[in-house]
Amino acid sequence: MSPRARSVLSAVLIVLACLLAPLGALSGWAMYGIGDSGRYEATMTPLASDSDVREAIASAVTDGILREVHVGAPLQKPVNHFVRDAVRSFTHTPAFRTAWQAANRAAHDAVMRALHSDREEAVTIDLAPVAQRVKSQLTFEHMPLANRIPVEHTEITVLPSEDLNQLRKGFHVLEFAGFWLPAAAAVLAVTGILVAVCRRRAVLATGLGTALGAALLGVAIAVGRRLTLDDLPADVSPSAAGAVYDALTGTLRLVSWLLLALGVTVASAALLTAAYGRRRRASAAPAQAQADQPTRVRA
């Protein structure tokens, strides 16, 4: 193979590797971060202590309870205030964290079933377990009519039905590519470096391309966050949704930073070794020239 053909082939392989690296990170995150129930639960559990999430859950549960409580006008404001305070207080208890974990586990199972099936129904979280615990607490505190509060299925939509088909197709692609894309990116990068005429230059291009792909991945995560929050329904708290988005994409952001650091490190190493090689050649040249000069002997 001619040097020109080797250079072209190396460039194509390195470009493909740099394009597949962020896509591999995204597919790996979808498969191992979101698709795995244990990792998902570990990601969502700390959100039970997030103030925005607690306030959003408290508002949803409170509104569901108050829709079923009918009292006269003199008692309406005191009862509403008492219920809201009781629900907010409940969100700071270990019982709420237990209910939060159970609700998220159920939601994740429902989402996974929806993504792996052909049903077109919206995926929701049922807050009835939380309402039942709040009812028990209000009854224990002797709130009037608390024992007559019906525990209805207060649901929060986490996956609209109109978006389900598109998300299902995208998730299947990412799930299938979760292993193969990172492996293909690594193989293409190594092959591109090996067939290159100047391997140091190929390593430099690989490092810079990887860093650029990681930066684009970080930008995509930020843009996705903004688009997600802009499309929220009116009754969904943007701050709570932002906290959930940040928690779910935390691993993906970390991977993007690691790829960026790896790319910059590889490119810097290639530049430093090139500068060191030039310095050694420059220092060796005068010595070689002096050794090649003829020796004159006076008669």
Coordinates of C-alpha atoms in Angstrom, one line a residue:
M1 CA 0.0 0.0 0.0
S2 CA 1.4 3.4 -1.0
P3 CA 2.1 6.0 1.7
R4 CA -0.8 8.2 0.4
A5 CA -3.3 5.4 0.6
R6 CA -2.1 4.6 4.1
S7 CA -2.6 8.2 5.1
V8 CA -6.1 8.4 3.7
L9 CA -7.1 5.1 5.3
S10 CA -5.7 6.2 8.6
A11 CA -7.6 9.5 8.5
V12 CA -10.9 7.8 7.7
L13 CA -10.4 5.2 10.5
I14 CA -9.5 7.9 13.1
V15 CA -12.4 10.1 12.1
L16 CA -14.8 7.2 12.5
A17 CA -13.3 6.3 15.8
C18 CA -13.7 9.9 17.1
L19 CA -17.4 10.0 16.0
L20 CA -18.2 6.6 17.6
A21 CA -16.6 7.4 20.9
P22 CA -19.3 9.8 22.2
L23 CA -22.0 7.7 20.6
G24 CA -20.6 4.7 22.4
A25 CA -20.6 6.6 25.7
L26 CA -24.3 7.5 25.1
S27 CA -25.3 4.0 24.3
G28 CA -23.3 2.5 27.2
W29 CA -25.1 5.0 29.5
A30 CA -28.5 4.0 28.2
M31 CA -27.7 0.3 28.6
Y32 CA -25.8 0.2 31.9
G33 CA -27.0 3.4 33.6
I34 CA -30.6 3.7 32.7
G35 CA -31.5 0.2 31.7
D36 CA -30.1 -1.4 34.8
S37 CA -32.7 -1.3 37.7
G38 CA -30.1 -1.4 40.5
R39 CA -28.0 1.5 39.1
Y40 CA -31.2 3.5 38.3
E41 CA -32.4 3.1 41.9
A42 CA -29.0 4.1 43.3
T43 CA -29.2 7.2 41.1
M44 CA -32.7 8.2 42.1
T45 CA -32.5 7.4 45.8
P46 CA -30.5 10.6 46.8
L47 CA -33.2 12.8 45.2
A48 CA -35.5 12.0 48.2
S49 CA -33.4 14.6 50.0
D50 CA -33.6 17.2 47.3
S51 CA -35.7 20.1 48.3
D52 CA -37.2 20.8 44.9
V53 CA -38.2 17.1 44.4
R54 CA -39.7 17.0 47.9
E55 CA -41.7 20.1 47.3
A56 CA -43.0 18.8 43.9
I57 CA -44.1 15.5 45.5
A58 CA -45.7 17.3 48.4
S59 CA -47.7 19.5 46.1
A60 CA -48.9 16.6 44.1
V61 CA -49.9 14.5 47.1
T62 CA -51.5 17.5 48.8
D63 CA -53.6 18.4 45.8
G64 CA -54.7 14.8 45.5
I65 CA -55.8 14.7 49.1
L66 CA -57.6 18.0 49.1
R67 CA -59.6 17.1 46.0
E68 CA -61.2 14.4 48.1
V69 CA -61.7 16.4 51.3
H70 CA -64.9 18.4 51.4
V71 CA -65.3 20.7 54.5
G72 CA -67.2 23.8 55.1
A73 CA -65.9 27.3 54.4
P74 CA -64.8 28.0 58.0
L75 CA -62.6 25.0 58.1
Q76 CA -61.4 25.0 54.5
K77 CA -58.3 27.2 55.0
P78 CA -57.2 25.6 58.3
V79 CA -57.6 22.1 56.9
N80 CA -55.7 23.0 53.7
H81 CA -52.9 24.5 55.6
F82 CA -52.7 21.6 58.0
V83 CA -52.6 19.0 55.2
R84 CA -49.8 20.9 53.3
D85 CA -47.7 21.2 56.5
A86 CA -48.2 17.6 57.3
V87 CA -47.3 16.4 53.8
R88 CA -44.2 18.6 53.8
S89 CA -43.2 17.3 57.2
F90 CA -43.7 13.7 55.9
T91 CA -41.3 14.3 53.1
H92 CA -38.5 14.7 55.6
T93 CA -39.1 11.3 57.2
P94 CA -37.5 7.9 56.6
A95 CA -40.9 6.6 55.6
F96 CA -41.0 9.0 52.7
R97 CA -37.6 7.8 51.5
T98 CA -38.9 4.3 51.6
A99 CA -42.0 5.2 49.6
W100 CA -39.8 7.2 47.2
Q101 CA -37.6 4.2 46.5
A102 CA -40.7 2.0 46.0
A103 CA -42.3 4.4 43.6
N104 CA -39.1 4.8 41.6
R105 CA -38.6 1.1 41.4
A106 CA -42.1 0.6 40.2
A107 CA -41.7 3.5 37.7
H108 CA -38.5 2.1 36.3
D109 CA -40.0 -1.4 35.9
A110 CA -43.0 0.2 34.1
V111 CA -40.8 2.2 31.8
M112 CA -38.7 -0.8 30.9
R113 CA -41.8 -2.8 30.2
A114 CA -43.1 0.0 28.0
L115 CA -39.9 0.3 26.1
H116 CA -39.7 -3.5 25.4
S117 CA -43.4 -3.9 24.5
D118 CA -45.7 -2.5 21.8
R119 CA -48.2 -0.8 24.2
E120 CA -48.9 2.9 23.6
E121 CA -50.0 3.9 27.1
A122 CA -48.4 6.7 29.1
V123 CA -46.1 5.6 31.9
T124 CA -47.0 7.1 35.3
I125 CA -45.9 7.0 38.9
D126 CA -48.6 6.1 41.4
L127 CA -48.4 8.3 44.6
A128 CA -51.1 6.2 46.4
P129 CA -48.5 4.7 48.8
V130 CA -47.4 8.2 49.8
A131 CA -50.9 9.4 50.3
Q132 CA -51.7 6.3 52.4
R133 CA -48.8 7.1 54.7
V134 CA -49.8 10.8 55.0
K135 CA -53.4 9.7 55.8
S136 CA -52.1 7.5 58.6
Q137 CA -50.0 10.4 60.0
L138 CA -52.9 12.8 59.8
T139 CA -55.2 10.3 61.6
F140 CA -52.5 9.8 64.3
E141 CA -52.4 13.6 64.8
H142 CA -56.2 13.6 65.2
M143 CA -56.9 15.9 62.2
P144 CA -60.7 16.2 61.7
L145 CA -62.1 13.8 59.0
A146 CA -58.6 12.4 58.3
N147 CA -59.8 8.8 58.6
R148 CA -62.3 9.5 55.9
I149 CA -59.8 10.6 53.3
P150 CA -60.0 8.2 50.4
V151 CA -56.6 7.0 49.1
E152 CA -56.9 7.6 45.3
H153 CA -54.4 6.7 42.7
T154 CA -52.7 10.1 42.2
E155 CA -50.5 9.6 39.2
I156 CA -47.6 11.6 37.7
T157 CA -46.8 11.0 34.1
V158 CA -43.1 10.2 33.5
L159 CA -43.3 9.1 29.9
P160 CA -46.1 10.6 27.6
S161 CA -47.7 8.1 25.2
E162 CA -47.1 10.3 22.2
D163 CA -43.3 10.1 22.8
L164 CA -43.2 6.4 23.6
N165 CA -42.8 5.0 20.1
Q166 CA -39.9 7.3 19.2
L167 CA -38.2 6.7 22.5
R168 CA -38.7 3.0 22.1
K169 CA -36.9 2.9 18.8
G170 CA -34.1 5.1 20.0
F171 CA -33.6 3.0 23.2
H172 CA -33.5 -0.2 21.2
V173 CA -30.7 1.2 19.0
L174 CA -28.7 2.5 22.0
E175 CA -29.3 -0.8 23.9
F176 CA -28.0 -2.9 21.0
A177 CA -25.0 -0.6 20.5
G178 CA -24.1 -0.4 24.2
F179 CA -21.2 -2.8 23.8
W180 CA -20.4 -2.7 20.1
L181 CA -19.9 1.1 19.6
P182 CA -17.2 1.5 22.3
A183 CA -15.4 -1.6 21.1
A184 CA -15.6 -0.5 17.5
A185 CA -14.3 3.0 18.4
A186 CA -11.3 1.5 20.2
V187 CA -10.5 -0.9 17.3
L188 CA -10.8 1.8 14.7
A189 CA -8.5 4.2 16.6
V190 CA -5.8 1.5 17.1
T191 CA -6.0 0.4 13.5
G192 CA -5.9 4.0 12.2
I193 CA -2.7 4.6 14.3
L194 CA -1.0 1.4 13.2
V195 CA -1.6 2.0 9.4
A196 CA -0.6 5.6 9.5
V197 CA 2.7 6.7 7.9
C198 CA 3.4 9.1 10.8
R199 CA 2.0 7.4 13.9
R200 CA 2.8 10.3 16.2
R201 CA 0.7 12.6 14.0
A202 CA -2.1 9.9 14.0
V203 CA -2.0 9.7 17.8
L204 CA -2.3 13.5 18.0
A205 CA -5.3 13.5 15.6
T206 CA -6.9 10.8 17.6
G207 CA -6.5 12.7 20.9
L208 CA -7.8 15.9 19.5
G209 CA -10.7 14.2 17.8
T210 CA -11.7 12.4 21.0
A211 CA -11.5 15.6 23.0
L212 CA -13.7 17.3 20.4
G213 CA -16.3 14.5 20.5
A214 CA -16.4 14.6 24.3
A215 CA -17.0 18.4 24.2
L216 CA -19.8 17.9 21.7
L217 CA -21.3 15.3 24.0
G218 CA -21.2 17.7 26.9
V219 CA -23.0 20.3 24.8
A220 CA -25.6 17.8 23.7
I221 CA -26.3 17.0 27.4
A222 CA -26.8 20.7 28.2
V223 CA -29.0 21.3 25.1
G224 CA -31.1 18.2 26.0
R225 CA -31.6 19.5 29.5
R226 CA -32.9 22.8 28.2
L227 CA -35.2 21.2 25.7
T228 CA -36.5 18.8 28.3
L229 CA -37.4 21.6 30.7
D230 CA -38.9 23.8 28.0
D231 CA -41.3 21.0 27.0
L232 CA -42.6 20.2 30.5
P233 CA -46.4 20.4 31.2
A234 CA -47.6 23.4 33.2
D235 CA -48.2 21.3 36.3
V236 CA -44.6 19.9 36.5
S237 CA -42.0 21.8 38.5
P238 CA -39.0 22.7 36.3
S239 CA -36.6 22.8 39.2
A240 CA -37.6 19.2 40.3
A241 CA -37.4 18.0 36.7
G242 CA -34.0 19.6 36.4
A243 CA -32.8 17.8 39.5
V244 CA -34.0 14.5 38.1
Y245 CA -32.4 15.2 34.7
D246 CA -29.1 16.1 36.3
A247 CA -29.1 12.9 38.4
L248 CA -29.9 10.7 35.5
T249 CA -27.2 12.2 33.3
G250 CA -24.6 12.5 36.0
T251 CA -22.7 9.4 34.8
L252 CA -22.9 10.5 31.2
R253 CA -21.4 13.9 32.1
L254 CA -18.6 12.2 34.0
V255 CA -17.9 10.0 31.0
S256 CA -17.7 13.1 28.7
W257 CA -15.3 14.8 31.1
L258 CA -13.2 11.6 31.2
L259 CA -13.1 11.3 27.4
L260 CA -12.2 15.0 27.2
A261 CA -9.3 14.5 29.7
L262 CA -8.2 11.4 27.8
G263 CA -8.1 13.1 24.5
V264 CA -6.2 16.1 25.8
T265 CA -3.7 13.9 27.6
V266 CA -3.1 11.8 24.5
A267 CA -2.7 14.9 22.3
S268 CA -0.4 16.5 24.8
A269 CA 1.7 13.4 25.0
A270 CA 2.0 13.3 21.3
L271 CA 3.1 17.0 21.1
L272 CA 5.6 16.6 23.9
T273 CA 7.2 13.5 22.4
A274 CA 7.4 15.3 19.0
A275 CA 9.1 18.3 20.6
Y276 CA 11.5 16.0 22.5
G277 CA 12.4 14.2 19.3
R278 CA 13.1 17.4 17.5
R279 CA 15.3 18.6 20.3
R280 CA 17.3 15.4 20.3
R281 CA 17.8 15.6 16.6
A282 CA 18.8 19.2 16.8
S283 CA 21.4 18.5 19.5
A284 CA 22.7 15.5 17.6
A285 CA 23.2 17.3 14.3
P286 CA 26.2 19.6 15.4
A287 CA 28.0 16.6 17.0
Q288 CA 27.5 14.6 13.8
A289 CA 28.7 17.5 11.7
Q290 CA 31.8 18.0 13.8
A291 CA 32.6 14.3 13.6
D292 CA 32.4 14.4 9.8
Q293 CA 34.9 17.3 9.4
P294 CA 38.4 16.1 8.1
T295 CA 41.3 16.2 10.5
R296 CA 44.2 18.4 9.3
V297 CA 47.8 17.5 10.4
R298 CA 50.6 20.0 10.0
A299 CA 53.8 18.6 8.4

